[in-house]
PDB file of N, CA and C and ligand atoms in Angstrom:
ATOM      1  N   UNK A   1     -99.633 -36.897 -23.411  1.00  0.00           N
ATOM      2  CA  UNK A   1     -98.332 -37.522 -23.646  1.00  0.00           C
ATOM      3  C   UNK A   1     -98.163 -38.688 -22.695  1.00  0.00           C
ATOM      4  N   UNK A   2     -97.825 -40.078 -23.577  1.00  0.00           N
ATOM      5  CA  UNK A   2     -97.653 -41.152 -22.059  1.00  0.00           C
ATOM      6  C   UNK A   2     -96.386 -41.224 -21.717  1.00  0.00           C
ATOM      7  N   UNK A   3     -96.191 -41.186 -20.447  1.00  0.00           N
ATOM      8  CA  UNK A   3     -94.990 -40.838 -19.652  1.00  0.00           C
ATOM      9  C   UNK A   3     -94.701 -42.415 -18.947  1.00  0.00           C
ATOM     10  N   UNK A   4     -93.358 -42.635 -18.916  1.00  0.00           N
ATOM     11  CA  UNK A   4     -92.907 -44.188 -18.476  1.00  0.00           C
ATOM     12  C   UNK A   4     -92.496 -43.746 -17.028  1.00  0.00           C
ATOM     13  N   UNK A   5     -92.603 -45.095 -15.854  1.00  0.00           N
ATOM     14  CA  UNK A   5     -91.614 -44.881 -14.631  1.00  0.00           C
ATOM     15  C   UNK A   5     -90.336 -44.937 -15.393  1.00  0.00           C
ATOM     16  N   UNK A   6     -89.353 -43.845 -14.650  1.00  0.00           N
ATOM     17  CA  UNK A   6     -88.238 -44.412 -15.224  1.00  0.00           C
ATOM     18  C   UNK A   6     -87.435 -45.647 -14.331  1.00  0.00           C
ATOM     19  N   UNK A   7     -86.509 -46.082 -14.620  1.00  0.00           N
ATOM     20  CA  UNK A   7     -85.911 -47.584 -13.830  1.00  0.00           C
ATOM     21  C   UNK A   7     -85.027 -46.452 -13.090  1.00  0.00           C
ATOM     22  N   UNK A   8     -84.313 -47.331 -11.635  1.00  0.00           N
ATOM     23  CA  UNK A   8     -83.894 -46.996 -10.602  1.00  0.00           C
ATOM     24  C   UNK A   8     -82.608 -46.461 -10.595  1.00  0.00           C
ATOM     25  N   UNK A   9     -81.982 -46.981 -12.399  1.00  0.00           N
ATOM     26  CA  UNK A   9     -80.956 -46.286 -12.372  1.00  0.00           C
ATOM     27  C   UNK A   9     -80.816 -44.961 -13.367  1.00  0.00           C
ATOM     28  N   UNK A  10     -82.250 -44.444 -13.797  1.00  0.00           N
ATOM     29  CA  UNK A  10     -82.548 -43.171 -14.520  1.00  0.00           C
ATOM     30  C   UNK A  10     -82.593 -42.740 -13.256  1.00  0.00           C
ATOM     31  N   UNK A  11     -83.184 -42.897 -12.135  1.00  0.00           N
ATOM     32  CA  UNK A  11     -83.634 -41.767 -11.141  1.00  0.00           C
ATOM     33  C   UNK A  11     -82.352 -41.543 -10.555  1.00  0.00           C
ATOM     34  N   UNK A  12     -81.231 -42.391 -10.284  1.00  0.00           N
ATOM     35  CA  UNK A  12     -80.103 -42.165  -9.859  1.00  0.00           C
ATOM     36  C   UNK A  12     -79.115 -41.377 -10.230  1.00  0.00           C
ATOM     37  N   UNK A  13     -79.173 -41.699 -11.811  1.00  0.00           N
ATOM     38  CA  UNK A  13     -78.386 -40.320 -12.936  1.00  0.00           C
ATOM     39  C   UNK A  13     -78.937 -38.972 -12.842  1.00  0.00           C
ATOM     40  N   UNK A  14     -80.644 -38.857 -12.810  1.00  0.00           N
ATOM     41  CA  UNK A  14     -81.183 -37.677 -12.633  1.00  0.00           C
ATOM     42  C   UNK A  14     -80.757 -37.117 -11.535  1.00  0.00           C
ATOM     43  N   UNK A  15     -80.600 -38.138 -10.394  1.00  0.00           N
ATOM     44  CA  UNK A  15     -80.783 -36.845  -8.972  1.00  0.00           C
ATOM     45  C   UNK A  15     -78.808 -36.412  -8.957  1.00  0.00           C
ATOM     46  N   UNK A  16     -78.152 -37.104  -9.457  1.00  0.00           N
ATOM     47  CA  UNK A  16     -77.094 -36.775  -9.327  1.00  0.00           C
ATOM     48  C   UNK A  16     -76.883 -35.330 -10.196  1.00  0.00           C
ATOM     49  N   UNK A  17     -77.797 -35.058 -10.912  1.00  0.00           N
ATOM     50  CA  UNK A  17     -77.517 -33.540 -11.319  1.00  0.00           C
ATOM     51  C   UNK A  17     -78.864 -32.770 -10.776  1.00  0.00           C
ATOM     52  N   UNK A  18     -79.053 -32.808  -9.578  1.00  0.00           N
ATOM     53  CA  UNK A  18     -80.329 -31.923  -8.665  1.00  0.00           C
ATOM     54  C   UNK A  18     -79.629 -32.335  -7.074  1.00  0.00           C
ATOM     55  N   UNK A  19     -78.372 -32.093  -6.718  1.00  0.00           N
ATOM     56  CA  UNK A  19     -78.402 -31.941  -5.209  1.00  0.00           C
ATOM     57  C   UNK A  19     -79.446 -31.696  -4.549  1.00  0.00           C
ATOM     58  N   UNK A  20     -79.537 -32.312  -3.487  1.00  0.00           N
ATOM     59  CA  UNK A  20     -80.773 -31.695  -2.193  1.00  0.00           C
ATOM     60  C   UNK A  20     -82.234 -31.983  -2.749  1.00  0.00           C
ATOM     61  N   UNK A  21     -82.214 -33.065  -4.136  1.00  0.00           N
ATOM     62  CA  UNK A  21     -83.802 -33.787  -3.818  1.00  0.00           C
ATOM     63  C   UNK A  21     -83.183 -35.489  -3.842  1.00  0.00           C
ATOM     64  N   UNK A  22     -84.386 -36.098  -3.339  1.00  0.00           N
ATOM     65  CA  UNK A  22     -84.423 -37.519  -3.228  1.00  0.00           C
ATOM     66  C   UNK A  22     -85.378 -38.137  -3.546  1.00  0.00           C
ATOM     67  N   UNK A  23     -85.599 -39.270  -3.683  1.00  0.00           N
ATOM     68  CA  UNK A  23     -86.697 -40.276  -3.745  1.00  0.00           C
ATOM     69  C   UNK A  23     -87.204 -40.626  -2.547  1.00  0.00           C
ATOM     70  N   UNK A  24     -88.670 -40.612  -1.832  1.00  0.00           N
ATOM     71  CA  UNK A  24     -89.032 -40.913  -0.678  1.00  0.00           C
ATOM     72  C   UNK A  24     -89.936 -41.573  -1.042  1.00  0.00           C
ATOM     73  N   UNK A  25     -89.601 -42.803  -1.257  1.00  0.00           N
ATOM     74  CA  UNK A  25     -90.995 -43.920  -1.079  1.00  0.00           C
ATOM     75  C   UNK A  25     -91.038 -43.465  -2.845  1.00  0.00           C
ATOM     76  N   UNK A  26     -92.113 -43.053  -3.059  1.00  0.00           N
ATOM     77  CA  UNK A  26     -92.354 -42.845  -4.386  1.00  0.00           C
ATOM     78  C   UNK A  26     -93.060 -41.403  -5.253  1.00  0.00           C
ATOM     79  N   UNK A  27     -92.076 -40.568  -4.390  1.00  0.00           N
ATOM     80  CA  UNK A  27     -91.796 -39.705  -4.634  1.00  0.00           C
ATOM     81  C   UNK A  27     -91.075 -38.572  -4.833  1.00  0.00           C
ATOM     82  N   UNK A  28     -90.558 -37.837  -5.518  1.00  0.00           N
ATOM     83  CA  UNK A  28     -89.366 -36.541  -5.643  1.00  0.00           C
ATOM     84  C   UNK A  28     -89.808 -35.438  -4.903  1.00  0.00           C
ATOM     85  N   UNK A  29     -88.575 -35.341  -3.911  1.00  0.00           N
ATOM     86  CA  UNK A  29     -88.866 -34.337  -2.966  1.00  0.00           C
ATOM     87  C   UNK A  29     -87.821 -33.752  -2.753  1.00  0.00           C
ATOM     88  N   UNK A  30     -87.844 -32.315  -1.990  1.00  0.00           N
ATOM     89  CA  UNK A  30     -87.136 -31.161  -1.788  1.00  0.00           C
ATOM     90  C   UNK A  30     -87.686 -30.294  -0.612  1.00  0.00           C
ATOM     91  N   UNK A  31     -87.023 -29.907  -0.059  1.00  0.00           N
ATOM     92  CA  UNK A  31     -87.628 -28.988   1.201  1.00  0.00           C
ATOM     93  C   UNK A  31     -86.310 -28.022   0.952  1.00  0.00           C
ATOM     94  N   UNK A  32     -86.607 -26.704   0.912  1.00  0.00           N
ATOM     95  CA  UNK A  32     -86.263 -25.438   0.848  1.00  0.00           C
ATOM     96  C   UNK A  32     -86.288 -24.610   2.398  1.00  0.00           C
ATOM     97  N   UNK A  33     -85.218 -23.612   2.501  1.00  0.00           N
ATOM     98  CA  UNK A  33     -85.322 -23.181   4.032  1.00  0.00           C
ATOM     99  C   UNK A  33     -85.360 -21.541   3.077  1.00  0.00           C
ATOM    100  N   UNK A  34     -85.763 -20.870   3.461  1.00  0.00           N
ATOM    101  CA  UNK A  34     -85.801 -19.427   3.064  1.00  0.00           C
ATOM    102  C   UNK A  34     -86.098 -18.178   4.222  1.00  0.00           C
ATOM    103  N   UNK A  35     -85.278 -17.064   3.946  1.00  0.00           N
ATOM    104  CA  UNK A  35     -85.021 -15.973   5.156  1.00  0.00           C
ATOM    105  C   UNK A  35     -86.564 -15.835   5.385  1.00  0.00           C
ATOM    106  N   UNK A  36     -87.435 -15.793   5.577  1.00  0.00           N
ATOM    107  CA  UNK A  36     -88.987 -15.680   6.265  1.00  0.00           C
ATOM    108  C   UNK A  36     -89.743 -16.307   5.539  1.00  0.00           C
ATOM    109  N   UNK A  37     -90.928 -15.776   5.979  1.00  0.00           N
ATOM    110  CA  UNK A  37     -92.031 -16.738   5.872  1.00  0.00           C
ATOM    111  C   UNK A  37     -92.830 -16.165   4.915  1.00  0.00           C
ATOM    112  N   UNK A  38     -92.524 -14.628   4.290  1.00  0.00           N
ATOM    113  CA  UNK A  38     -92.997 -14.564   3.099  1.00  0.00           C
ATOM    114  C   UNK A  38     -92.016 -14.302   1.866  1.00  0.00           C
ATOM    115  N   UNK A  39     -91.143 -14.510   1.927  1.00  0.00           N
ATOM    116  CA  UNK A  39     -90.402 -15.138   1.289  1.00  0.00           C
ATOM    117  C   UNK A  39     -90.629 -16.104   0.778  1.00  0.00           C
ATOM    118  N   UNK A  40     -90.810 -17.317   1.343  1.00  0.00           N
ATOM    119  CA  UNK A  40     -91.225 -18.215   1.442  1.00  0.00           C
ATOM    120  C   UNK A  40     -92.586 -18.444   0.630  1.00  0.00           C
ATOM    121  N   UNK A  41     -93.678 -18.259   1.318  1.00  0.00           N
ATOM    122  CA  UNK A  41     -94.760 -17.845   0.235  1.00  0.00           C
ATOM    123  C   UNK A  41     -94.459 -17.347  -0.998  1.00  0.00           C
ATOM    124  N   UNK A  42     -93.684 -16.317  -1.319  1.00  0.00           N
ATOM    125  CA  UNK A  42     -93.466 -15.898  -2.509  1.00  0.00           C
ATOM    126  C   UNK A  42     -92.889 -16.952  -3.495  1.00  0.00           C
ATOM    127  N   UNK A  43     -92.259 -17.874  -3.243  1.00  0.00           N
ATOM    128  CA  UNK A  43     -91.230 -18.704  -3.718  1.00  0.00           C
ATOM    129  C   UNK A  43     -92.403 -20.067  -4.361  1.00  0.00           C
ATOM    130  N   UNK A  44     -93.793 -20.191  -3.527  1.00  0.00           N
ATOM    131  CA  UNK A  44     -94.764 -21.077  -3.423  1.00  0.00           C
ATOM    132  C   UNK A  44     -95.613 -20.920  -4.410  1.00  0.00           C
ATOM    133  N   UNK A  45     -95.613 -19.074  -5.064  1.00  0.00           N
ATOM    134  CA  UNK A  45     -96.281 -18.833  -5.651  1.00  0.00           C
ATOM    135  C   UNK A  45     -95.952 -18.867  -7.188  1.00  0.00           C
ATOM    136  N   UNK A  46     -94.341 -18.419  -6.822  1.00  0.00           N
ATOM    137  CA  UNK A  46     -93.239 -18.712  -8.172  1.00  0.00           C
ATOM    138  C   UNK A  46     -93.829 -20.262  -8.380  1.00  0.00           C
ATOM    139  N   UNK A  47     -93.802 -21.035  -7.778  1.00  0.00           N
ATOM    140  CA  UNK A  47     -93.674 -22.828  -7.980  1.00  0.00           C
ATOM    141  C   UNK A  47     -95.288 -23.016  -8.516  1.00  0.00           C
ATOM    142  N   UNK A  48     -96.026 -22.562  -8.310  1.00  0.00           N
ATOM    143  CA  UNK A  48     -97.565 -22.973  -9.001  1.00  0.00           C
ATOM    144  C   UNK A  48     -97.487 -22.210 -10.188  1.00  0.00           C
ATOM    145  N   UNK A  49     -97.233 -21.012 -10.317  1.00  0.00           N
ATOM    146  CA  UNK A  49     -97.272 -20.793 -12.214  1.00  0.00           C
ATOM    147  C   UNK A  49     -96.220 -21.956 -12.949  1.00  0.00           C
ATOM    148  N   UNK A  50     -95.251 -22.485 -12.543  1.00  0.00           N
ATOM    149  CA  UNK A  50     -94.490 -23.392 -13.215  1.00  0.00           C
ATOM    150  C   UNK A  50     -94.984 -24.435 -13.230  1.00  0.00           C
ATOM    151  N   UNK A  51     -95.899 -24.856 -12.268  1.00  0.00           N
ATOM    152  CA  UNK A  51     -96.581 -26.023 -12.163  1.00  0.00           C
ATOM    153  C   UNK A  51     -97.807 -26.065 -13.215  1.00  0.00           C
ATOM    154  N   UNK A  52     -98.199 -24.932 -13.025  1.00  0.00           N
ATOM    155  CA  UNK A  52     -99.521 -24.411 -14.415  1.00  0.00           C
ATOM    156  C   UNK A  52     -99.198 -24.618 -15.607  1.00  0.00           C
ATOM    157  N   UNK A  53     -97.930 -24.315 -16.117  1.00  0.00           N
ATOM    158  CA  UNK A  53     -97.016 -23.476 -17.576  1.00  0.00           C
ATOM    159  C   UNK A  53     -96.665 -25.340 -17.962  1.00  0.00           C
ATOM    160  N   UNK A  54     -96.482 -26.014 -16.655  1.00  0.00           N
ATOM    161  CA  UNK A  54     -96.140 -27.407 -17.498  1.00  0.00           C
ATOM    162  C   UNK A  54     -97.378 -28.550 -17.149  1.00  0.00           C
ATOM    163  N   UNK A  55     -98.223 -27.535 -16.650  1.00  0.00           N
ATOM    164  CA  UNK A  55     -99.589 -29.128 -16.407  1.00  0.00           C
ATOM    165  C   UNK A  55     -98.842 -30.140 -15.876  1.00  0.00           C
ATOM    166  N   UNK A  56     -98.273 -29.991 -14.907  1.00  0.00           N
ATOM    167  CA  UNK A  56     -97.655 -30.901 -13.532  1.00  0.00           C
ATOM    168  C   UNK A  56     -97.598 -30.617 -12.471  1.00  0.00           C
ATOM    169  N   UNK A  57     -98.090 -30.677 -11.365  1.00  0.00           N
ATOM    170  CA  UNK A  57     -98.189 -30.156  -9.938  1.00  0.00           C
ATOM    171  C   UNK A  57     -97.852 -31.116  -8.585  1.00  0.00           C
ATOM    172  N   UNK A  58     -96.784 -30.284  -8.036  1.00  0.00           N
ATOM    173  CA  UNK A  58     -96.849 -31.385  -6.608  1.00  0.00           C
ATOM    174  C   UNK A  58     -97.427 -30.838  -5.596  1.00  0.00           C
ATOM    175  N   UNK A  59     -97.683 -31.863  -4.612  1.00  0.00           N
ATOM    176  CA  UNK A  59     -98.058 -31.104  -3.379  1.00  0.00           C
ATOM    177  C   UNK A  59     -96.699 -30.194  -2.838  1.00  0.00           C
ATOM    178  N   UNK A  60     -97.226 -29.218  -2.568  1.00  0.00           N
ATOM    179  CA  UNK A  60     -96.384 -28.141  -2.483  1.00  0.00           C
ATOM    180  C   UNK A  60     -96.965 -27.335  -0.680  1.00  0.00           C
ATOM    181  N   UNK A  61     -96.071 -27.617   0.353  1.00  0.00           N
ATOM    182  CA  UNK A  61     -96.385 -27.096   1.210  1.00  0.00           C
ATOM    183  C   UNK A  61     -95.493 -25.791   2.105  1.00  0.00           C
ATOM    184  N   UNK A  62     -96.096 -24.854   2.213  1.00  0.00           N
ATOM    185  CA  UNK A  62     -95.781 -23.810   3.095  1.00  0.00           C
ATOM    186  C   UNK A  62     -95.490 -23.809   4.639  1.00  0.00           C
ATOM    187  N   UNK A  63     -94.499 -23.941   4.893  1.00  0.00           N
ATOM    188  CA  UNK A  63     -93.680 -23.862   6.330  1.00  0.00           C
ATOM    189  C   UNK A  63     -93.736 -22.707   6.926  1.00  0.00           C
ATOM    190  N   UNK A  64     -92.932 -22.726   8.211  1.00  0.00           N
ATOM    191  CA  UNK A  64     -92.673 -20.899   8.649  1.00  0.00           C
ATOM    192  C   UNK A  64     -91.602 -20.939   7.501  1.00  0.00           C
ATOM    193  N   UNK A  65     -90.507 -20.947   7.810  1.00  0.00           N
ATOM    194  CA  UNK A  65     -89.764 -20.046   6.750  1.00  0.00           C
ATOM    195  C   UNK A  65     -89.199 -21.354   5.798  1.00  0.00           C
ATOM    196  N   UNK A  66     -90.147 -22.493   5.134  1.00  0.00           N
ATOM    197  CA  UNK A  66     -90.003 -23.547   4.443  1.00  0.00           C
ATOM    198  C   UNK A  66     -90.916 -23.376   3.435  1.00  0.00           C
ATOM    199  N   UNK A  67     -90.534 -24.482   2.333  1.00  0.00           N
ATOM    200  CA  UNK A  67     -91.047 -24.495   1.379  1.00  0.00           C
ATOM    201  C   UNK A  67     -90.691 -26.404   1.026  1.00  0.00           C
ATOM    202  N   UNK A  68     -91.958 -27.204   0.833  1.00  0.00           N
ATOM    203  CA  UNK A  68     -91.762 -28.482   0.758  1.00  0.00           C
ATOM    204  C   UNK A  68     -92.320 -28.723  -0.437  1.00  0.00           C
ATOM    205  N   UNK A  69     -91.687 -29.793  -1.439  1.00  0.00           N
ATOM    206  CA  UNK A  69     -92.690 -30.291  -2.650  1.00  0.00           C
ATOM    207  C   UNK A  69     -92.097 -31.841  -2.498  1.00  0.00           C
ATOM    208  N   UNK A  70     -93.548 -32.644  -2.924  1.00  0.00           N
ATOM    209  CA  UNK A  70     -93.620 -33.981  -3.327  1.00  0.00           C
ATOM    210  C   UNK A  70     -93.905 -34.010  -4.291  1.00  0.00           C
ATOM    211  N   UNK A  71     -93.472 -34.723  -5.636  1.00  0.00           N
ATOM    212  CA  UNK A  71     -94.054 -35.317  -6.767  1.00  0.00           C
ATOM    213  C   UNK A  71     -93.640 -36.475  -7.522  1.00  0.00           C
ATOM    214  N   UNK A  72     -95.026 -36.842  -8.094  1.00  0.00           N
ATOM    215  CA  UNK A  72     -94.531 -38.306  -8.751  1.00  0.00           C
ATOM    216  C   UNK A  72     -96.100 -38.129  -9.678  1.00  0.00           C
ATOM    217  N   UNK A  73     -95.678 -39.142 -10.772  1.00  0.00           N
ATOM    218  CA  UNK A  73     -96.919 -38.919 -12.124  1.00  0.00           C
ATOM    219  C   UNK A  73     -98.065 -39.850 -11.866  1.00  0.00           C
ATOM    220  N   UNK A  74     -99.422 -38.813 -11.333  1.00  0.00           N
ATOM    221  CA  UNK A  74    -100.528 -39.749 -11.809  1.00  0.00           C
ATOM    222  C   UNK A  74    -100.732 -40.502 -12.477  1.00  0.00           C
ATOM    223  N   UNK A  75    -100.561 -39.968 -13.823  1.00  0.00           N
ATOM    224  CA  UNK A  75    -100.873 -40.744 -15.160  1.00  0.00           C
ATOM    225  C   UNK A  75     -99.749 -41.746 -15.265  1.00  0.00           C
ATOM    226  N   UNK A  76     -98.842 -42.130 -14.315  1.00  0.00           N
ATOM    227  CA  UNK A  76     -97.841 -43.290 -14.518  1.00  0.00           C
ATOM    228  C   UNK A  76     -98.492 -44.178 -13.504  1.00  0.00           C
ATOM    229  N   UNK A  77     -99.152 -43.975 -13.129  1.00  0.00           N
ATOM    230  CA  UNK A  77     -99.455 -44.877 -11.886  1.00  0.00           C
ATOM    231  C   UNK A  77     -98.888 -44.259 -10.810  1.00  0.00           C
ATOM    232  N   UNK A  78     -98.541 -43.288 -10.231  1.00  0.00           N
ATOM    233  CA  UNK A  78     -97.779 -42.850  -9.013  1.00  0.00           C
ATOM    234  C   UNK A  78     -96.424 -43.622  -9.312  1.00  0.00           C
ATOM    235  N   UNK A  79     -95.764 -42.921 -10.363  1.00  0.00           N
ATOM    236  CA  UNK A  79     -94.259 -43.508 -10.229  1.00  0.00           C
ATOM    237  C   UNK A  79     -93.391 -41.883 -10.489  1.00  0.00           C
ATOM    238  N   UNK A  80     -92.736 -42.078 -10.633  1.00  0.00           N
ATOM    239  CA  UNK A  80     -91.292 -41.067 -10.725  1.00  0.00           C
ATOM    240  C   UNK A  80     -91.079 -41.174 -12.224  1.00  0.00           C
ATOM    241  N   UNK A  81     -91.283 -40.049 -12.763  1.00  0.00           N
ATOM    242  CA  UNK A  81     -91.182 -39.893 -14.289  1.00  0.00           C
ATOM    243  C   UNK A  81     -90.225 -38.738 -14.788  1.00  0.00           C
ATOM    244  N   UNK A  82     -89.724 -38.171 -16.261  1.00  0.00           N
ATOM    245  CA  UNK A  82     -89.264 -37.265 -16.231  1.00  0.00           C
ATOM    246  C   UNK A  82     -89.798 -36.100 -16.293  1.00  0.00           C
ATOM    247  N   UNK A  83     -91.476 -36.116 -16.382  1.00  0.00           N
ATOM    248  CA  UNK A  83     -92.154 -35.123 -15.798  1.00  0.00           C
ATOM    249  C   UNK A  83     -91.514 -34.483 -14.315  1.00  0.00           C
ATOM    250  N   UNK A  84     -91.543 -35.496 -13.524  1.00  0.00           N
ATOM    251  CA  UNK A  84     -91.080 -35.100 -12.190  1.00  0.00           C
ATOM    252  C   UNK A  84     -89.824 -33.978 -12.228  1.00  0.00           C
ATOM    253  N   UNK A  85     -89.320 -34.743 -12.986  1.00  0.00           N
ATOM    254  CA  UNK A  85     -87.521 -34.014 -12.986  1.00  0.00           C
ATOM    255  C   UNK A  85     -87.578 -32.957 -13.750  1.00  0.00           C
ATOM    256  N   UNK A  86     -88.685 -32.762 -14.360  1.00  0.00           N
ATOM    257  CA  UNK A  86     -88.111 -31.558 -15.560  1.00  0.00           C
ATOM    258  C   UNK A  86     -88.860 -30.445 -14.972  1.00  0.00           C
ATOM    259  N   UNK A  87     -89.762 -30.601 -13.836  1.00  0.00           N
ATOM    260  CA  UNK A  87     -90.510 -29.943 -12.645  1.00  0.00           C
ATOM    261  C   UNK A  87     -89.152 -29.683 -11.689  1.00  0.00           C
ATOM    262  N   UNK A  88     -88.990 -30.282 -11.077  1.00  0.00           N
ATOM    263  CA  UNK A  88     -87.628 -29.921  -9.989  1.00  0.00           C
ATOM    264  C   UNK A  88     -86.507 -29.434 -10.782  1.00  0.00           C
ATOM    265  N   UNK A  89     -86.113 -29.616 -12.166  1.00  0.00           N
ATOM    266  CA  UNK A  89     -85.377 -28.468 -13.032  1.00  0.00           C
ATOM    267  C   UNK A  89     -85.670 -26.871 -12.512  1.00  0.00           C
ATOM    268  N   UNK A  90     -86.911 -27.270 -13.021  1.00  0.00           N
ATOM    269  CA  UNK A  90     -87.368 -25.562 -13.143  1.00  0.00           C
ATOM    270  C   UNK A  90     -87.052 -25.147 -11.835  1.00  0.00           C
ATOM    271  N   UNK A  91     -87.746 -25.744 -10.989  1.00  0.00           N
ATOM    272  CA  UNK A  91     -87.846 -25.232  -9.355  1.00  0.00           C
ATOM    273  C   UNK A  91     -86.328 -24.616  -9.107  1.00  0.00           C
ATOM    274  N   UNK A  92     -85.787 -25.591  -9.118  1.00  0.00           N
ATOM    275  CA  UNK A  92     -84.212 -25.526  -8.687  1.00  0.00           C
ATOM    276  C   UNK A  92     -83.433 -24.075  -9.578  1.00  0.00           C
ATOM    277  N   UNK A  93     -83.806 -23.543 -10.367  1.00  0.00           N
ATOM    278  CA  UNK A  93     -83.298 -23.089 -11.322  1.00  0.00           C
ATOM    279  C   UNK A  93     -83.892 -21.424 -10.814  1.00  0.00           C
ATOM    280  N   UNK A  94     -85.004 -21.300 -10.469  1.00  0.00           N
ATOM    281  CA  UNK A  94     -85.487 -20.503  -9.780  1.00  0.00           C
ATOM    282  C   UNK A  94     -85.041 -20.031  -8.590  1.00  0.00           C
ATOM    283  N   UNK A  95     -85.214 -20.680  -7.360  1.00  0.00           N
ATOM    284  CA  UNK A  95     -85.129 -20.972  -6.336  1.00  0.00           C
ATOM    285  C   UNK A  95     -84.287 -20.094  -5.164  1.00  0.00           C
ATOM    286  N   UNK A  96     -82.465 -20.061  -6.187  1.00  0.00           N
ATOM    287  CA  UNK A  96     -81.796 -19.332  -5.874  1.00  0.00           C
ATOM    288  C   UNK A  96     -82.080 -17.999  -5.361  1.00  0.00           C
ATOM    289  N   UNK A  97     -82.914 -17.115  -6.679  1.00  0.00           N
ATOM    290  CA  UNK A  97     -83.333 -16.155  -6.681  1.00  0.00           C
ATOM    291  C   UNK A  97     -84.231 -15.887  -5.612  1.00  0.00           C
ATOM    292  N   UNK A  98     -84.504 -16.806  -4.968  1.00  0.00           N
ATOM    293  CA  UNK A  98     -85.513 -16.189  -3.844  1.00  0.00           C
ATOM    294  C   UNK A  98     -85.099 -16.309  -2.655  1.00  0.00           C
ATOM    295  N   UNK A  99     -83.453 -16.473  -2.604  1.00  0.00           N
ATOM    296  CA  UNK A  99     -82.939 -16.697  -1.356  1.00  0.00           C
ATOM    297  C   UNK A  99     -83.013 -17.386  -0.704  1.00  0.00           C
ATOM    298  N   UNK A 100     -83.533 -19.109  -1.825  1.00  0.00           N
ATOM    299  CA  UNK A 100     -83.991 -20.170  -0.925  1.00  0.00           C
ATOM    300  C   UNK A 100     -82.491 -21.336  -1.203  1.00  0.00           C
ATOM    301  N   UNK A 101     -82.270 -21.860  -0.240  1.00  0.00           N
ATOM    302  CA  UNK A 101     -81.001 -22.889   0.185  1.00  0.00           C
ATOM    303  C   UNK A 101     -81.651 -23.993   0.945  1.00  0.00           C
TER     304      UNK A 101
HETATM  305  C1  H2B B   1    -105.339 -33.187 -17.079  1.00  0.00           C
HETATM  306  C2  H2B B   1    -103.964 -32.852 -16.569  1.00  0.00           C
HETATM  307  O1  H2B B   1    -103.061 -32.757 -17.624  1.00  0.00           O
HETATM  308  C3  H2B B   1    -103.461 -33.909 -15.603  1.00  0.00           C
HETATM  309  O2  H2B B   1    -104.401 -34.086 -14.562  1.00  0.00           O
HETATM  310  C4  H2B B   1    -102.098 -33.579 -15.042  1.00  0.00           C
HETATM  311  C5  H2B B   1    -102.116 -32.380 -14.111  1.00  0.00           C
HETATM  312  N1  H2B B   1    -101.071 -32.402 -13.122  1.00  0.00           N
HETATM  313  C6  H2B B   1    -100.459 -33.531 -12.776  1.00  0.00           C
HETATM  314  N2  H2B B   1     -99.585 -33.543 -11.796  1.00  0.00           N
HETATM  315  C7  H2B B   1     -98.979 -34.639 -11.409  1.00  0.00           C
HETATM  316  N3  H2B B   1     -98.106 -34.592 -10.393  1.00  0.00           N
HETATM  317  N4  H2B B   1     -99.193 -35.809 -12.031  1.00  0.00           N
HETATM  318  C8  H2B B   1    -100.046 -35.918 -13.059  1.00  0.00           C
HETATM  319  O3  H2B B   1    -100.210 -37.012 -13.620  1.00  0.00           O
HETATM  320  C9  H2B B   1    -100.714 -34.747 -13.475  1.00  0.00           C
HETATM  321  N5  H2B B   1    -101.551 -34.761 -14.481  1.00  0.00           N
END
């Protein structure tokens, strides 16, 4: 499927319905705080089957009691697509459930 960057004021409408991610440079990001550190892991592991289920993956890193993701679309050239967002959907939608804020 070819996926477009979206323009600066799609990413602006998007993040306004995803509190607590941003654009960094040129990428969608989120950092998660969660009650321990396997917790935490658990939450990392939730985030790679979703990453599998939609053939989109960010770097996704494990903290002590954190959980960090970057993403933005290869196949766009490294831009911010609605791949990205429909990835941080899911995440976000999850997330709760694991006691992550
Ligand atoms: C072949 C496979 O569909 C592609 O390599 C997918 C996999 N995961 C991906 N993840 C991300 N973040 N960007 C991509 O362009 C991408 N492409």
């Amino acid at each position: 499927m070819a996926v477009e960057p979206l323009s600066q004021k799609e990413i602006e409408d998007r993040l306004a319905e995803l509190p607590g991610w941003s654009v960094d440079g040129d990428r969608l990001t989120r950092s998660y705080r969660l009650g321990s550190h396997f917790a935490a892991a658990a939450l990392v592991v939730h985030i790679a089957g979703i990453q599998d289920e939609l053939d989109h993956h960010s770097d996704l890193t494990l903290g002590y009691n954190t959980v960090s993701l970057g993403v933005n679309t290869h196949s766009a050239g490294g831009a911010v697509t609605a791949k990205d967002f429909a990835l941080a959907r899911r995440v976000e939608d999850i997330a709760p459930g694991h006691g992550a804020h």
